[in-house]
Amino acid sequence: MSPPQSLGLDVEILRRLSSDRLVRVLEDAPGAKDLIIDGDLMKMLDRIAGATLLRSHGVDKMYRLERVPPPVQSSQRVYLVRPSLLQLKILADHVHSDHAAHPDLHVHVVVVPRLVSWVTGLLEEEGLYGALTLHEFCPDFIPLDDDLLSLEMTSFFRDAFLEGDFSGCVDVARAINTLQGLFGQIPYVLAHGRAAKAVMPEISHLFIFDRDADYVTPLLTQLTYEGALDDHFGINAGVVEFPGEVVGQDAPRKVPLNSKDTIYDNIRNKHFASVSSYLITKAKEVNAKKEQAQNMTASQMKDFVANELRTLQSCHATLALHLRACESITKSVKQDFETQLTTEHGLVTGASNAGQARKFLKNCLARMQPLTDNLRLFCLYSLTQDGLSPKDYKQLASQMLAAHGHKHLITLNNLRQLNLLCATESSASSTGVNRDSSGTNIQGRLAQVTSLLPKKGQGWRAAAKRLRLIPDPDKTIDLHNPSDPSYVFNGAYTPVMAKVVGEALSVRGAFTQTLLDSLKVLPGTTISRAAPPGSPVGPHVALVVMMGGVTYTEVAALRLLAVTSGTRIIVASTSTINGDQLVSGVVHK
Amino acid sequence: MSRAENEAYWGSTDTAPSALDNFFDEDCEVTWTGITAEFTRSPQSRHSKTTPDGNSSSTSSIVDNITVHSVSDWNYVEVKGGRSNTSSSSSQSVSGVGKVIGEKLDSWKPPSVSIKWNSSQGQGSGPCVQCAAKDTEIVQLKKRLENSYSRYNLTLPPDDTVNRILLGQPYSLESYRSLEDKLALLDTALGTMDGSAVMATILHLKKTVKKTIFITEMQARPQACNLFTNYLRKRHKYSEAIEFLGSLGKPEEAAILSYELALTGKTPEAKMKNMEKSLETHFAVPSVSFEAKMVKNHMKLLGRQLAIDEADSKDQTNPMLLKYPRAANVVDKSLLTTLFYCCMYHWEAGETHIGSPLALRKAHDLSDRELLWTALKGRARVNHWPLPSELDSWLGSKGLLGALGSLSSAFGSSGKILPKGIKATLPMEVVVHTLHSSRAPSNVLAVYIGLVDNLESRLKLAHNYKCHQAVIDVHVAQKDRSALEQYMKEIPSGSPEYLKAESALKMVKWKN
């Protein structure tokens, strides 16, 4: 299942660009210096530059930014921070406490990605403006793979969708601009959503979606191999940390996951159910080859050892690693995994009744299953029911608080702000009006008019129908040799991204009006732009940007789409995300 | 495996594998204490470098070079190839852009006459050479002025200023003095959606106009309100944020925020006091009646937890407390965790006891489902597996049948009498699984498996958990002699289950 990689464009350039820019910033503070790094930036920095590179540009010691300031040993100190008020306050405290003992210490602050107004404001309030040297370091997209780019802005979802700070969009726009600068302008653009709109003015081609266009996908349990790895072990910036039992050692080990590993490349997008059989078949092939070696002549053997043995051995090790990972996942899935899946998919397709799902959820709550699992199911239940009745909401909410602590009243409020949860107004009043509206009174008409307006948090089901996200239940979906993107959810649901991109790519040229109309059911507005007819069109390479985090499930669905549509699809996002990260991003700590 | 092999496998030198074992991860404790180095070089580690000192490689991760500076553990990962601490004084030679511009500004003197940015251009008529030269000079000066900008009375169009903020260039908002200008600026910033520009303009507006105007204008711009509230929150200016939300007419959000503020109290007592105050001042609105109830519950629970903790920390007589020393304080735990604790330590206690699970249930209106699940798990922790009948009578005998309210009424609105108790409330298969994983004895398992109605699934469960008793029971119920005889081969002869099966063979009327 390898996408048409032949189509141009070497994304590794992006890594070099970022790394060069980082070096330039470091050289702005010439000479030896200590580096103090915001924990949030660690993974990203490691993908851009290694410690050796930093050392060759004068970095002496490196510390992680914590409340207690590290000892002063160099005459210069460089802080690398996100523009977060909390982190900056810590930084300011450091500077104050160090100043007494080391008045000559020169402090540089590098804000990643951008110096924003509240950073300077805070420093001014702290009396530090002018005393510190300020810098910016704006990284480009970091290639996690040939077809997956990430800005590693893990807090973007919370910042933008919950707290209304869309300043990250400027950086996404900048990054997309760089892409265009490198690879030329792209003639067709389709952007949908609030955040997506903010990116638009700076760019001129591609697909851009907001995370809130499709909350259902991250809430569902991931069923592709890569998705399952992410759900169980967590993939951070393209690297998974396997526990000791999987790597066959005492200590956990970090393993990069990308297409350079051909075995992994073959299984990453497979449905989890077909991974282990594939691995076993492969392992048998490897063993067979090794056995052949037993009957070899001396010269054959020499040749074999020189060429093939190494490959075979590493193959063997990789196969064993993934088999153990599969085993570990299978073992750790909940005993009622089947019920969980049936419930989730039943909710989405509407096949099973909501009462059963509610009962299942109540049991999960009473059993104190992990908070994020319970919140995910609660949100999925609310979304797919187009909002909950006040009675339902209150009952489930109070059980949620009983199981996980009352402070999560704030969490529930956050989820309601995001429309992930929604309690509808009591239906009593509206039915009252309806009864009257049989006549021609104004009240009745008014009610009719208002009912046409989209209600907050409602209408997921209508949207799913309009966009045809739920495949025909009579059509069988082949999970092992998939041809339809909905295989990622056992044929119960197609991620919005995959659906819209698929529709758009199926027509060569401008986006059809039908497609643009159907997007109206999603929150936010649409912007589309097409090249004037007759203008030259390059190779089919699509850039799909997700604002607020993309799941590996969506990446898998788009990879399948790349094959079926003969298009190279590059997915870019503010970060990769899974359901637990989505939900825990807004949990009250 | 050698480095060359790594390369052959991963295909390229500068890809991640060399840093494989040492990516940073703030969650990984090993990494931060410097022990990483050991396992990095362990020979089994497939991707580890085999260079003897491990630092001559071209790429190395930042993480194993992080110096740990936690107060308790001064465990330095010493810098390899150590650079001296004496740093050159070259740092003075270069200063940042900001400083350069700052200096420029300082040296620049404002003109005595205010120059408007859009003053008419090139009106000078007539082909006068001198005039033309002057005109050019004016244009140039104007450009320079615009570029260096003034802190005083040179007003740039809002677009330009917002762009400057967006691009991180120096800007000044002082000159936007008319309300109209300020709002134009704010709206332009909102149009770009850039949080940085929006915040700067909001703060300018707030600083320069009176509160009523600020509130009115903010009310019309919900996106700005959201950003501003969160700004205040992150600056820990809670009371200002609460007041702001209140004056915007968002009592619900103000209430939630006041609860959040209450939770920042350092001690449980302080939290309770804060919550009480917050309830009085912010939770009186009917639209948050549910939330108010939850906050009240939280207070009530905290109060009870404090009382339980007080009593238990002094208690020298409770055998359970002696046998299973408390792992943690129960204060600030969730309601169900508290119930779990009570089931562990105060199972037998009468309802008047502060730690009685039944008293807790009464006070907090717990459903049967919550009660039963927690009781099962809590008792299992102290190696007690109550039988269903025991649980049912525990549930019912205390005169609480009437209080089963909320849960059963959800199903029983039609008025039909519903079966109560564990069998009707919990999914039995999951219960059996939970019991099994808490190492419940086989005879208890058999009783619970017996509660599954469907014989087929009962048999499956019994086989799955190797519960002989339950298998025998099913075969007896099915009157299937041959299956029973077949199964007896798997039971060690002489064991109680075997004897039971034998006696069953004689007693029961079989169909085969």
Coordinates of N, CA, C and O in Angstrom, one line a residue, chain B residues 76-135:
Chain B
Y76 N 24.8 15.4 37.7 CA 25.1 16.0 36.4 C 25.4 15.0 35.4 O 26.2 14.0 35.7
V77 N 24.9 15.2 34.2 CA 25.4 14.5 33.1 C 26.5 15.4 32.5 O 26.2 16.4 31.9
E78 N 27.7 15.1 32.8 CA 28.8 16.0 32.5 C 28.9 16.2 31.0 O 28.7 15.3 30.2
V79 N 29.1 17.4 30.6 CA 29.2 17.7 29.2 C 30.5 17.1 28.6 O 31.6 17.2 29.1
K80 N 30.2 16.4 27.5 CA 31.3 15.7 26.9 C 32.1 16.7 26.1 O 31.6 17.6 25.5
G81 N 33.4 16.5 26.1 CA 34.3 17.4 25.4 C 34.2 18.8 26.0 O 34.4 19.8 25.3
G82 N 34.0 18.9 27.2 CA 33.7 20.0 28.0 C 34.3 21.4 27.5 O 35.5 21.6 27.3
R83 N 33.4 22.2 27.4 CA 33.7 23.6 27.0 C 34.0 24.4 28.3 O 33.4 24.1 29.3
S84 N 34.9 25.3 28.2 CA 35.2 26.0 29.4 C 34.1 27.0 29.8 O 33.3 27.4 28.9
N85 N 34.0 27.3 31.0 CA 32.9 28.2 31.4 C 33.2 29.7 31.1 O 32.4 30.5 31.1
T86 N 34.5 30.0 30.9 CA 34.8 31.3 30.7 C 34.4 31.7 29.3 O 34.8 31.2 28.3
S87 N 33.4 32.5 29.2 CA 32.9 32.8 27.9 C 33.5 34.2 27.4 O 33.8 35.0 28.2
S88 N 33.5 34.3 26.1 CA 34.1 35.5 25.5 C 33.1 36.6 25.8 O 32.0 36.5 26.0
S89 N 33.6 37.8 25.7 CA 32.8 39.0 25.9 C 32.1 39.4 24.6 O 31.6 40.5 24.6
S90 N 32.2 38.5 23.7 CA 31.7 38.9 22.4 C 30.2 39.2 22.4 O 29.6 39.7 21.4
S91 N 29.6 38.7 23.4 CA 28.1 38.9 23.5 C 27.7 40.3 23.4 O 26.6 40.7 23.0
Q92 N 28.6 41.2 23.8 CA 28.2 42.6 23.8 C 28.2 43.2 22.3 O 27.6 44.2 22.1
S93 N 29.0 42.5 21.5 CA 29.1 43.1 20.2 C 27.8 43.0 19.4 O 27.5 43.8 18.5
V94 N 27.0 42.0 19.7 CA 25.8 41.8 19.0 C 24.6 42.0 19.9 O 24.6 41.4 21.0
S95 N 23.7 42.7 19.6 CA 22.4 42.7 20.3 C 21.3 42.6 19.4 O 21.4 42.8 18.2
G96 N 20.1 42.2 19.9 CA 19.0 41.8 19.1 C 18.4 42.9 18.4 O 18.7 44.1 18.6
V97 N 17.5 42.5 17.5 CA 16.8 43.5 16.6 C 16.1 44.5 17.5 O 16.1 45.7 17.3
G98 N 15.5 43.9 18.5 CA 14.6 44.8 19.4 C 15.4 45.9 19.9 O 15.0 47.1 20.0
K99 N 16.6 45.6 20.3 CA 17.5 46.6 21.0 C 17.9 47.7 20.0 O 17.8 48.9 20.3
V100 N 18.2 47.2 18.8 CA 18.7 48.2 17.8 C 17.6 49.2 17.5 O 17.8 50.4 17.5
I101 N 16.4 48.7 17.4 CA 15.3 49.6 17.1 C 15.0 50.5 18.3 O 14.7 51.7 18.1
G102 N 15.1 49.9 19.4 CA 14.9 50.7 20.6 C 15.9 51.9 20.7 O 15.4 53.0 20.9
E103 N 17.1 51.6 20.3 CA 18.1 52.7 20.3 C 17.7 53.8 19.3 O 17.8 55.0 19.6
K104 N 17.3 53.3 18.2 CA 16.9 54.2 17.1 C 15.9 55.1 17.6 O 15.9 56.3 17.4
L105 N 14.9 54.5 18.3 CA 13.8 55.3 18.7 C 14.2 56.4 19.7 O 13.7 57.5 19.7
D106 N 15.1 56.0 20.6 CA 15.5 56.9 21.6 C 16.2 58.1 21.0 O 16.0 59.2 21.5
S107 N 16.9 57.9 20.0 CA 17.7 59.0 19.4 C 16.8 59.9 18.5 O 17.1 61.0 18.2
W108 N 15.6 59.4 18.2 CA 14.7 60.1 17.3 C 13.9 61.1 18.1 O 13.3 60.8 19.1
K109 N 13.9 62.3 17.6 CA 13.1 63.4 18.2 C 11.8 63.6 17.4 O 11.8 63.7 16.2
P110 N 10.7 63.7 18.1 CA 9.4 63.9 17.4 C 9.4 65.3 16.8 O 9.9 66.3 17.4
P111 N 8.8 65.4 15.7 CA 8.6 66.8 15.1 C 7.6 67.6 15.9 O 6.8 67.0 16.6
S112 N 7.8 68.8 15.9 CA 6.9 69.7 16.7 C 5.5 69.7 16.2 O 4.5 69.8 16.9
V113 N 5.4 69.5 14.9 CA 4.0 69.6 14.3 C 3.6 68.1 14.0 O 4.4 67.3 13.6
S114 N 2.4 67.8 14.3 CA 1.9 66.5 14.0 C 1.8 66.2 12.6 O 1.3 67.1 11.8
I115 N 2.3 65.1 12.1 CA 2.2 64.8 10.7 C 1.2 63.6 10.6 O 1.4 62.6 11.2
K116 N 0.2 63.8 9.8 CA -0.7 62.7 9.6 C -0.2 61.8 8.5 O 0.4 62.3 7.5
W117 N -0.4 60.6 8.7 CA 0.2 59.6 7.7 C -0.4 59.8 6.3 O 0.3 59.5 5.3
N118 N -1.6 60.2 6.3 CA -2.2 60.3 4.9 C -2.3 61.7 4.4 O -3.1 62.1 3.6
S119 N -1.4 62.5 4.9 CA -1.4 63.9 4.3 C -1.2 63.9 2.8 O -0.5 63.0 2.3
S120 N -1.7 64.8 2.2 CA -1.8 64.8 0.7 C -0.4 64.6 0.1 O 0.6 65.1 0.6
Q121 N -0.4 64.0 -1.0 CA 0.9 63.7 -1.6 C 1.1 64.6 -2.9 O 0.2 64.8 -3.7
G122 N 2.3 65.0 -3.0 CA 2.8 65.7 -4.3 C 1.8 66.7 -4.9 O 1.4 66.6 -6.1
Q123 N 1.3 67.6 -4.0 CA 0.3 68.5 -4.6 C 1.1 69.7 -5.3 O 0.5 70.5 -6.0
G124 N 2.3 69.8 -5.0 CA 3.1 70.8 -5.6 C 3.0 70.9 -7.1 O 3.3 69.9 -7.8
S125 N 2.4 72.0 -7.6 CA 2.2 72.1 -9.0 C 3.3 72.9 -9.7 O 4.0 73.6 -9.0
G126 N 3.4 72.8 -10.9 CA 4.4 73.5 -11.6 C 5.7 72.8 -11.7 O 6.1 72.2 -10.7
P127 N 6.4 72.9 -12.8 CA 7.7 72.2 -12.9 C 8.8 72.9 -12.3 O 9.8 73.4 -12.9
C128 N 8.8 73.1 -10.9 CA 9.8 73.8 -10.2 C 10.8 72.8 -9.7 O 10.5 71.8 -9.0
V129 N 12.1 72.9 -10.1 CA 13.1 71.9 -9.8 C 13.3 71.9 -8.3 O 13.3 70.8 -7.7
Q130 N 13.3 73.0 -7.7 CA 13.5 73.0 -6.2 C 12.4 72.4 -5.5 O 12.5 71.6 -4.6
C131 N 11.2 72.8 -6.0 CA 10.0 72.2 -5.4 C 10.0 70.7 -5.5 O 9.7 69.9 -4.6
A132 N 10.4 70.2 -6.7 CA 10.4 68.8 -7.0 C 11.4 68.1 -6.0 O 11.1 67.1 -5.4
A133 N 12.5 68.8 -5.8 CA 13.5 68.2 -4.9 C 12.9 68.2 -3.5 O 13.1 67.2 -2.8
K134 N 12.3 69.3 -3.1 CA 11.7 69.3 -1.8 C 10.6 68.2 -1.6 O 10.5 67.5 -0.6
D135 N 9.8 68.1 -2.7 CA 8.8 67.1 -2.7 C 9.4 65.7 -2.4 O 8.9 64.9 -1.6

